[in-house]
């Protein structure tokens, strides 16, 4: 290697002293020089790895001696030497423009991050991108069309074919009729979830590739600071609108454990997944007041719980640092590929589960277990002011968020759920339990203790809030 | 190994067919398997949002999600391809700024290059911020990892009036350098040729 980087002489001395101490058997891919430098910068992983070694105290001594002889911190001195060389090389090998040139669309960047113009832009994105495209078009027009086609064309045919071929009522119910694999499981997946998730992923891919999301982080940073999160965490939260499971995994990108816990909680509690969002927007769009109540309650809970969690979860507020990539004109092919891959992943995930859910319900009905649980849930439904027919929907929601959302659509179209009840059900179902897949990822990422705490809080909170909302709406005599 | 499969290889590559059988196991337990195999493992590393995943997709013909914001990749993806007649496994890693990680996903990439047997590290940088990104290049050189530098997004840099002298950079750093615009597939052939050089010229052991 031609350009070896040399550090100030006390550091170089320390490096060679540490190098000579290191064990021959050390199983590392990287050079001793690197290891020595990492130790001088007090790298936690490497320190815990070497803690047991007999020469570790000696290393500790070298590090503190070297530090004592330097005016600035070792980490800083090392970074500075590196930075100097990197800059010198850059000077040498690049031709930089005379004056700082910026991208032609710099003004657009300014518009998106300045609060005065940024917030209206965000409102436009939400209105057209999410509400009109995903909610009204995806969750309304498309779902109604495909769902209607299923109900009028496919289900009757399936029912009669199954009735003709299969002689046993038990097996008939497994495949067709009210809770069958084809008539319920596949119908939910294809007719309700598919159109919504497709429109959402399309819109989301467009936002992603344009570079809008990091700018949104910048815009929201100040607001998020008040709830103990940095602007950085807006990305997992927005991803959560697609699928909470995916988003829980992405909370890894957050800096502190504290931020990760708060973000996981908010994802489990307040962020609806795309199927829920689409169904709710689609159903409530006919009644603007209902939509307004739902949205206000969600935003209020998001901020309120975020604020409280920010106060209660120990740790320091994270500082915000993020690369802001340039705004780019998204390429259609890239967006379509990405949407397709996501859809494939999503359906690979849910279709077996939806089918499994149908089987489970069928088995539960057969053994009477399903009815038992539903009957237990019925008083809760009445307590929330909901019809007792809503109980199975909540049970589905336990299983999969999107499944519960699809169930809500069914209830509404059969005229059982309307007005105030619809609002209460929408709020409770949004808040209610993260689905099984999300729980699994929470276990994986946050550990059992945190997950149990978050999950039990979420369930209790969802039902109490649903109850209070119902009472409040009754007292206020709001009619939808 | 007596034949190093050099550039002017006198013999046909013999090992290819044999190792296909072992290909099954290598996916699950990479660590144990390829210390003795002739398979090459190449890791793509670099700051977030420099185009590692896009490059990974181009090189392996598979698809991992690519977006225009930092932190899209949070786990390591693996993809296989054949370069210069040899099976090459590419690893796409989450972004990292330095060998000392700040967030959890950064430590994923670091653990990979520190503890697992990687035959070649491709450091992908953004040509627009070369100086800032060379920090990590210098650390990787220090670590004496076999290294290749990809200066990506050269098209965007040129729009800003930044020109990068590829040869001069390679000379100064003492490692191979390729300038690219991966989204336009500019420089891809050059990169594959450089990787092929590496694959053919190395005895492919993990001790350097």
Coordinates of C-alpha atoms in Angstrom, one line a residue, chain B residues 40-143:
Chain B
X40 CA -14.6 -16.1 -3.8
X41 CA -16.6 -13.9 -1.5
X42 CA -16.8 -10.2 -2.2
X43 CA -18.4 -7.7 0.2
X44 CA -19.8 -4.4 -0.9
X45 CA -19.3 -1.8 1.8
X46 CA -19.6 2.0 2.1
X47 CA -21.5 4.9 3.6
X48 CA -25.3 4.7 3.4
X49 CA -27.0 5.7 0.1
X50 CA -24.0 5.4 -2.2
X51 CA -25.5 2.7 -4.4
X52 CA -24.3 -0.5 -2.9
X53 CA -27.6 -2.3 -3.4
X54 CA -28.0 -1.1 -6.9
X55 CA -24.5 -2.3 -7.7
X56 CA -25.3 -5.6 -6.0
X57 CA -28.4 -6.0 -8.2
X58 CA -26.4 -5.3 -11.3
X59 CA -23.6 -7.7 -10.4
X60 CA -25.7 -10.6 -9.3
X61 CA -28.9 -10.2 -11.4
X62 CA -30.9 -10.6 -8.2
X63 CA -33.0 -7.9 -6.6
X64 CA -32.7 -6.3 -3.3
X65 CA -34.6 -3.1 -2.5
X66 CA -33.0 0.1 -3.7
X67 CA -34.1 3.5 -2.5
X68 CA -32.9 7.1 -2.4
X69 CA -32.5 7.4 1.3
X70 CA -29.9 6.1 3.8
X71 CA -30.7 3.0 5.7
X72 CA -32.7 1.0 3.2
X73 CA -30.5 -2.1 3.7
X74 CA -30.5 -3.4 7.2
X75 CA -29.3 -6.9 6.7
X76 CA -26.7 -8.7 4.6
X77 CA -27.9 -10.0 1.3
X78 CA -26.1 -12.7 -0.6
X79 CA -26.1 -13.2 -4.3
X80 CA -24.1 -15.5 -6.6
X81 CA -22.7 -15.0 -10.0
X82 CA -19.9 -16.4 -12.2
X83 CA -17.0 -14.2 -13.1
X84 CA -14.1 -15.4 -15.1
X85 CA -15.4 -18.9 -14.8
X86 CA -15.5 -18.9 -11.0
X87 CA -18.4 -18.8 -8.7
X88 CA -18.4 -15.5 -6.9
X89 CA -20.6 -14.6 -3.9
X90 CA -21.4 -11.0 -3.4
X91 CA -22.5 -9.6 -0.1
X92 CA -24.6 -6.5 0.1
X93 CA -24.1 -4.8 3.5
X94 CA -25.9 -2.0 5.4
X95 CA -24.1 1.3 5.2
X96 CA -21.3 2.3 7.5
X97 CA -19.4 5.5 7.9
X98 CA -16.4 4.2 9.8
X99 CA -15.0 1.1 11.3
X100 CA -16.4 2.2 14.7
X101 CA -20.2 1.9 14.3
X102 CA -22.8 4.3 15.7
X103 CA -26.0 2.4 15.0
X104 CA -26.9 -1.2 15.1
X105 CA -27.1 -1.7 11.4
X106 CA -23.6 -0.2 10.9
X107 CA -22.1 -2.9 13.1
X108 CA -23.5 -5.6 10.9
X109 CA -21.2 -4.6 8.1
X110 CA -18.2 -4.2 10.4
X111 CA -18.7 -7.6 12.0
X112 CA -18.8 -9.1 8.6
X113 CA -15.5 -7.7 7.3
X114 CA -13.8 -8.2 10.7
X115 CA -14.8 -11.7 11.5
X116 CA -15.9 -13.5 8.3
X117 CA -13.7 -14.7 5.5
X118 CA -14.2 -12.1 2.8
X119 CA -11.8 -12.4 -0.1
X120 CA -12.3 -8.9 -1.5
X121 CA -13.9 -5.8 -0.2
X122 CA -15.4 -3.4 -2.7
X123 CA -15.7 0.0 -1.1
X124 CA -18.4 2.1 -2.9
X125 CA -18.2 5.8 -2.5
X126 CA -20.1 8.8 -3.8
X127 CA -18.0 10.9 -6.2
X128 CA -19.7 14.0 -5.0
X129 CA -18.3 13.6 -1.5
X130 CA -15.0 11.9 -2.2
X131 CA -12.9 13.5 0.5
X132 CA -15.4 12.7 3.2
X133 CA -15.7 9.1 2.1
X134 CA -12.1 8.4 1.7
X135 CA -11.9 8.2 5.5
X136 CA -13.3 4.7 5.4
X137 CA -11.1 3.8 2.5
X138 CA -8.1 4.7 4.5
X139 CA -9.3 2.7 7.4
X140 CA -9.9 -0.3 5.2
X141 CA -6.4 0.0 3.7
X142 CA -5.0 0.2 7.2
X143 CA -6.8 -3.0 8.0

